[in-house]
Amino acid sequence: MSEVSPQLIDRLLAISRALAGHIDPGSAFRATAIEIGTLIPHDHIDLAVLAVDGRMHACYEAGFHTSWSELAQHPVAGSPIRRVLWGETPYLLSDNALVDDRFHFEGAFDEPIFAAKLRSRIIVPLRARGGVIGALNISRHEAGCYTQADVAVAQQCADLIAPYIFALIQTEEARRAMLAESEARNRAELLRVGASQLTEGMERERRRMAMDLHDQTLGDLARIARQVSAFRSRGM
């Protein structure tokens, strides 16, 4: 163990450096994939991040992409790794996920496991502020590649990146909320200006119509007066 620790510390520091400077959770995670691969070789690695009060999760993949990342969000209830996301188990370790019933159940979105032939799998939770905010998923095509020692290393990687990813997600959500609030204010201002312009336009039209009616009425009265005067001059 003493021979592994210096390498592990060095790789964890490299992962920390890889995170620096990124403002997007996906790009930050992809920057760490190579460094994590030096500790735990993988053919596929992804990050599932909880959203909407834990009912949904988004998937960030590094390397080749599967249908897990094609949709913006997935229901956690249909996730093959839901037991980790729900905190029901501390991790998942599988020698062959293709035949592991823990990943397959009615309604499970497990098609990528078969399509990408993700046999050996490690799933460990991402924790921040005392709760699970997602999961780190590491896979290989070959069966029987990972051990409990690999799970421990994966958890150390997850513990390192989780606070940074969580902070980026919080920042992104705050930015979206600010943009939504700004757009709402802009829409309200446009509606106010539009309503004001409409009111002014209606008032101008009302005055124009009033003037037209006034002018027309005066014209009609003048014409009637001339007709009456003509009748009188004829003795009618």
CSV table of C-alpha atoms in Angstrom, one decimal:
chain,number,residue,atom,x,y,z
A,1,MET,CA,0.0,0.0,0.0
A,2,SER,CA,2.9,2.4,0.8
A,3,GLU,CA,4.2,1.9,-2.8
A,4,VAL,CA,0.8,2.9,-4.3
A,5,SER,CA,0.1,5.9,-2.1
A,6,PRO,CA,2.7,8.3,-3.7
A,7,GLN,CA,1.3,7.5,-7.2
A,8,LEU,CA,-2.2,7.9,-6.0
A,9,ILE,CA,-1.5,11.3,-4.3
A,10,ASP,CA,0.3,12.4,-7.5
A,11,ARG,CA,-2.7,11.4,-9.7
A,12,LEU,CA,-5.2,13.0,-7.3
A,13,LEU,CA,-3.2,16.3,-7.5
A,14,ALA,CA,-3.2,15.9,-11.3
A,15,ILE,CA,-7.0,15.5,-11.3
A,16,SER,CA,-7.3,18.6,-9.1
A,17,ARG,CA,-5.1,20.6,-11.6
A,18,ALA,CA,-7.2,19.3,-14.5
A,19,LEU,CA,-10.3,20.7,-12.9
A,20,ALA,CA,-9.0,24.2,-12.6
A,21,GLY,CA,-10.3,26.9,-14.9
A,22,HIS,CA,-13.4,25.1,-16.1
A,23,ILE,CA,-16.8,26.7,-15.7
A,24,ASP,CA,-18.9,23.9,-17.2
A,25,PRO,CA,-19.5,20.6,-15.3
A,26,GLY,CA,-19.2,18.5,-18.4
A,27,SER,CA,-15.9,20.0,-19.6
A,28,ALA,CA,-14.5,19.9,-16.0
A,29,PHE,CA,-15.3,16.2,-15.8
A,30,ARG,CA,-13.9,15.4,-19.2
A,31,ALA,CA,-10.7,17.1,-18.2
A,32,THR,CA,-10.3,14.6,-15.4
A,33,ALA,CA,-11.1,11.5,-17.4
A,34,ILE,CA,-7.5,10.9,-18.6
A,35,GLU,CA,-6.1,11.4,-15.2
A,36,ILE,CA,-8.6,9.0,-13.6
A,37,GLY,CA,-7.7,6.5,-16.4
A,38,THR,CA,-4.1,6.4,-15.2
A,39,LEU,CA,-5.4,5.1,-11.9
A,40,ILE,CA,-8.3,3.0,-13.1
A,41,PRO,CA,-8.1,2.0,-16.8
A,42,HIS,CA,-11.5,2.3,-18.5
A,43,ASP,CA,-13.2,2.2,-21.9
A,44,HIS,CA,-16.0,4.4,-20.8
A,45,ILE,CA,-16.5,6.8,-18.0
A,46,ASP,CA,-19.4,9.1,-17.2
A,47,LEU,CA,-20.8,11.3,-14.5
A,48,ALA,CA,-24.5,11.2,-13.5
A,49,VAL,CA,-25.5,14.4,-11.7
A,50,LEU,CA,-28.8,14.7,-9.8
A,51,ALA,CA,-31.3,17.5,-10.7
A,52,VAL,CA,-34.9,18.6,-10.0
A,53,ASP,CA,-34.8,17.6,-6.3
A,54,GLY,CA,-33.2,14.3,-7.0
A,55,ARG,CA,-35.9,13.1,-9.4
A,56,MET,CA,-33.9,13.5,-12.6
A,57,HIS,CA,-30.2,13.3,-13.5
A,58,ALA,CA,-28.0,14.5,-16.3
A,59,CYS,CA,-25.2,12.5,-17.8
A,60,TYR,CA,-21.8,13.8,-18.8
A,61,GLU,CA,-19.6,11.3,-20.7
A,62,ALA,CA,-16.0,11.3,-21.7
A,63,GLY,CA,-14.6,9.5,-24.7
A,64,PHE,CA,-17.3,7.9,-26.8
A,65,HIS,CA,-20.9,8.8,-26.1
A,66,THR,CA,-23.9,6.6,-25.6
A,67,SER,CA,-27.7,7.4,-25.5
A,68,TRP,CA,-27.3,8.2,-21.8
A,69,SER,CA,-26.1,11.7,-22.8
A,70,GLU,CA,-28.5,12.3,-25.7
A,71,LEU,CA,-31.3,13.5,-23.5
A,72,ALA,CA,-30.8,16.5,-21.2
A,73,GLN,CA,-32.1,14.6,-18.2
A,74,HIS,CA,-33.3,11.1,-17.2
A,75,PRO,CA,-35.7,10.0,-14.5
A,76,VAL,CA,-33.6,8.5,-11.6
A,77,ALA,CA,-36.3,5.8,-11.2
A,78,GLY,CA,-35.2,4.4,-14.6
A,79,SER,CA,-31.5,4.7,-14.1
A,80,PRO,CA,-29.5,1.4,-13.9
A,81,ILE,CA,-27.5,3.0,-11.1
A,82,ARG,CA,-30.4,4.3,-9.1
A,83,ARG,CA,-29.5,2.4,-6.0
A,84,VAL,CA,-26.3,4.5,-5.7
A,85,LEU,CA,-28.1,7.7,-6.6
A,86,TRP,CA,-30.8,7.0,-4.0
A,87,GLY,CA,-28.1,6.2,-1.4
A,88,GLU,CA,-29.4,2.6,-1.0
A,89,THR,CA,-26.0,1.1,-1.5
A,90,PRO,CA,-22.5,2.6,-1.0
A,91,TYR,CA,-21.3,1.5,-4.4
A,92,LEU,CA,-21.8,-1.0,-7.2
A,93,LEU,CA,-19.1,-3.4,-8.4
A,94,SER,CA,-19.8,-5.8,-11.3
A,95,ASP,CA,-17.7,-8.3,-13.2
A,96,ASN,CA,-20.3,-8.4,-16.0
A,97,ALA,CA,-23.0,-5.8,-16.0
A,98,LEU,CA,-24.6,-7.4,-19.1
A,99,VAL,CA,-26.0,-10.2,-16.9
A,100,ASP,CA,-26.1,-8.4,-13.5
A,101,ASP,CA,-29.7,-8.1,-12.4
A,102,ARG,CA,-28.9,-5.0,-10.3
A,103,PHE,CA,-28.7,-3.0,-13.6
A,104,HIS,CA,-31.7,-4.5,-15.3
A,105,PHE,CA,-35.3,-4.1,-14.1
A,106,GLU,CA,-38.6,-3.1,-15.6
A,107,GLY,CA,-38.3,0.4,-17.0
A,108,ALA,CA,-34.5,0.5,-16.7
A,109,PHE,CA,-32.7,2.7,-19.3
A,110,ASP,CA,-30.1,0.0,-19.7
A,111,GLU,CA,-29.7,-0.1,-23.5
A,112,PRO,CA,-26.3,1.6,-23.5
A,113,ILE,CA,-24.9,-1.2,-21.3
A,114,PHE,CA,-25.6,-3.7,-24.0
A,115,ALA,CA,-24.9,-1.4,-27.0
A,116,ALA,CA,-21.4,-0.4,-25.6
A,117,LYS,CA,-20.8,-3.8,-24.0
A,118,LEU,CA,-20.0,-2.3,-20.6
A,119,ARG,CA,-19.2,-5.5,-18.7
A,120,SER,CA,-16.8,-4.5,-15.8
A,121,ARG,CA,-18.3,-1.6,-13.9
A,122,ILE,CA,-17.6,0.5,-10.8
A,123,ILE,CA,-20.2,3.0,-9.6
A,124,VAL,CA,-19.5,5.2,-6.6
A,125,PRO,CA,-21.4,8.2,-5.3
A,126,LEU,CA,-20.5,11.8,-5.5
A,127,ARG,CA,-21.2,13.5,-2.2
A,128,ALA,CA,-21.4,17.2,-1.3
A,129,ARG,CA,-22.9,19.0,1.6
A,130,GLY,CA,-23.7,15.7,3.4
A,131,GLY,CA,-25.7,14.2,0.6
A,132,VAL,CA,-25.4,12.3,-2.7
A,133,ILE,CA,-25.4,14.7,-5.7
A,134,GLY,CA,-24.6,12.1,-8.4
A,135,ALA,CA,-22.3,9.1,-9.2
A,136,LEU,CA,-19.1,8.4,-11.0
A,137,ASN,CA,-19.4,5.4,-13.4
A,138,ILE,CA,-16.3,3.6,-14.7
A,139,SER,CA,-16.6,0.7,-17.2
A,140,ARG,CA,-14.5,-1.7,-19.4
A,141,HIS,CA,-15.5,-4.0,-22.2
A,142,GLU,CA,-13.8,-7.0,-20.7
A,143,ALA,CA,-15.4,-8.9,-17.8
A,144,GLY,CA,-13.8,-9.2,-14.3
A,145,CYS,CA,-11.4,-6.2,-14.6
A,146,TYR,CA,-12.1,-4.4,-11.3
A,147,THR,CA,-11.6,-5.2,-7.6
A,148,GLN,CA,-12.5,-3.7,-4.2
A,149,ALA,CA,-9.2,-1.8,-4.3
A,150,ASP,CA,-10.3,-0.1,-7.5
A,151,VAL,CA,-13.6,0.8,-5.8
A,152,ALA,CA,-11.7,2.6,-3.1
A,153,VAL,CA,-9.6,4.5,-5.6
A,154,ALA,CA,-12.7,5.5,-7.6
A,155,GLN,CA,-14.3,6.8,-4.4
A,156,GLN,CA,-11.3,8.9,-3.7
A,157,CYS,CA,-11.5,10.4,-7.2
A,158,ALA,CA,-15.2,11.0,-6.7
A,159,ASP,CA,-14.7,12.7,-3.4
A,160,LEU,CA,-12.1,15.0,-5.0
A,161,ILE,CA,-14.2,16.1,-7.9
A,162,ALA,CA,-17.6,16.2,-6.2
A,163,PRO,CA,-17.3,19.6,-4.5
A,164,TYR,CA,-15.9,21.2,-7.6
A,165,ILE,CA,-18.7,19.8,-9.8
A,166,PHE,CA,-21.3,20.7,-7.2
A,167,ALA,CA,-20.0,24.3,-7.1
A,168,LEU,CA,-20.1,24.5,-10.9
A,169,ILE,CA,-23.7,23.2,-11.0
A,170,GLN,CA,-24.8,25.7,-8.4
A,171,THR,CA,-23.1,28.5,-10.3
A,172,GLU,CA,-24.7,27.4,-13.6
A,173,GLU,CA,-28.2,27.2,-11.9
A,174,ALA,CA,-27.7,30.6,-10.4
A,175,ARG,CA,-26.7,32.0,-13.8
A,176,ARG,CA,-29.8,30.4,-15.4
A,177,ALA,CA,-32.0,31.8,-12.7
A,178,MET,CA,-30.5,35.3,-13.2
A,179,LEU,CA,-31.0,35.1,-17.0
A,180,ALA,CA,-34.6,33.9,-16.5
A,181,GLU,CA,-35.2,36.7,-14.1
A,182,SER,CA,-33.7,39.2,-16.5
A,183,GLU,CA,-35.7,37.9,-19.4
A,184,ALA,CA,-38.9,38.1,-17.3
A,185,ARG,CA,-38.1,41.7,-16.4
A,186,ASN,CA,-37.4,42.5,-20.0
A,187,ARG,CA,-40.7,40.9,-21.1
A,188,ALA,CA,-42.5,42.8,-18.4
A,189,GLU,CA,-40.9,46.0,-19.5
A,190,LEU,CA,-41.8,45.3,-23.2
A,191,LEU,CA,-45.3,44.6,-22.2
A,192,ARG,CA,-45.5,47.8,-20.1
A,193,VAL,CA,-44.0,49.8,-23.0
A,194,GLY,CA,-46.3,48.1,-25.5
A,195,ALA,CA,-49.4,48.7,-23.3
A,196,SER,CA,-48.4,52.3,-22.9
A,197,GLN,CA,-47.9,52.7,-26.7
A,198,LEU,CA,-51.2,51.0,-27.3
A,199,THR,CA,-52.9,53.3,-24.9
A,200,GLU,CA,-51.3,56.4,-26.5
A,201,GLY,CA,-52.3,55.1,-29.9
A,202,MET,CA,-55.9,54.5,-28.8
A,203,GLU,CA,-56.0,58.0,-27.3
A,204,ARG,CA,-54.7,59.5,-30.5
A,205,GLU,CA,-57.2,57.6,-32.5
A,206,ARG,CA,-60.0,58.7,-30.1
A,207,ARG,CA,-59.0,62.3,-30.5
A,208,ARG,CA,-58.8,61.9,-34.3
A,209,MET,CA,-62.2,60.4,-34.4
A,210,ALA,CA,-63.6,63.1,-32.1
A,211,MET,CA,-62.2,65.8,-34.4
A,212,ASP,CA,-63.5,64.0,-37.5
A,213,LEU,CA,-66.9,63.7,-35.9
A,214,HIS,CA,-66.7,67.4,-34.8
A,215,ASP,CA,-65.7,68.6,-38.2
A,216,GLN,CA,-68.3,66.4,-39.9
A,217,THR,CA,-71.0,67.5,-37.5
A,218,LEU,CA,-70.2,71.2,-38.1
A,219,GLY,CA,-70.2,70.5,-41.8
A,220,ASP,CA,-73.5,68.8,-41.7
A,221,LEU,CA,-75.0,71.6,-39.6
A,222,ALA,CA,-73.7,74.2,-42.0
A,223,ARG,CA,-75.2,72.3,-44.9
A,224,ILE,CA,-78.6,72.0,-43.2
A,225,ALA,CA,-78.5,75.7,-42.3
A,226,ARG,CA,-77.9,76.5,-46.0
A,227,GLN,CA,-80.7,74.2,-47.0
A,228,VAL,CA,-83.1,75.8,-44.5
A,229,SER,CA,-82.1,79.3,-45.7
A,230,ALA,CA,-82.7,78.2,-49.3
A,231,PHE,CA,-86.2,76.9,-48.4
A,232,ARG,CA,-87.1,80.1,-46.7
A,233,SER,CA,-86.0,82.2,-49.6
A,234,ARG,CA,-88.3,80.2,-51.8
A,235,GLY,CA,-91.2,80.7,-49.4
A,236,MET,CA,-91.4,77.2,-48.4
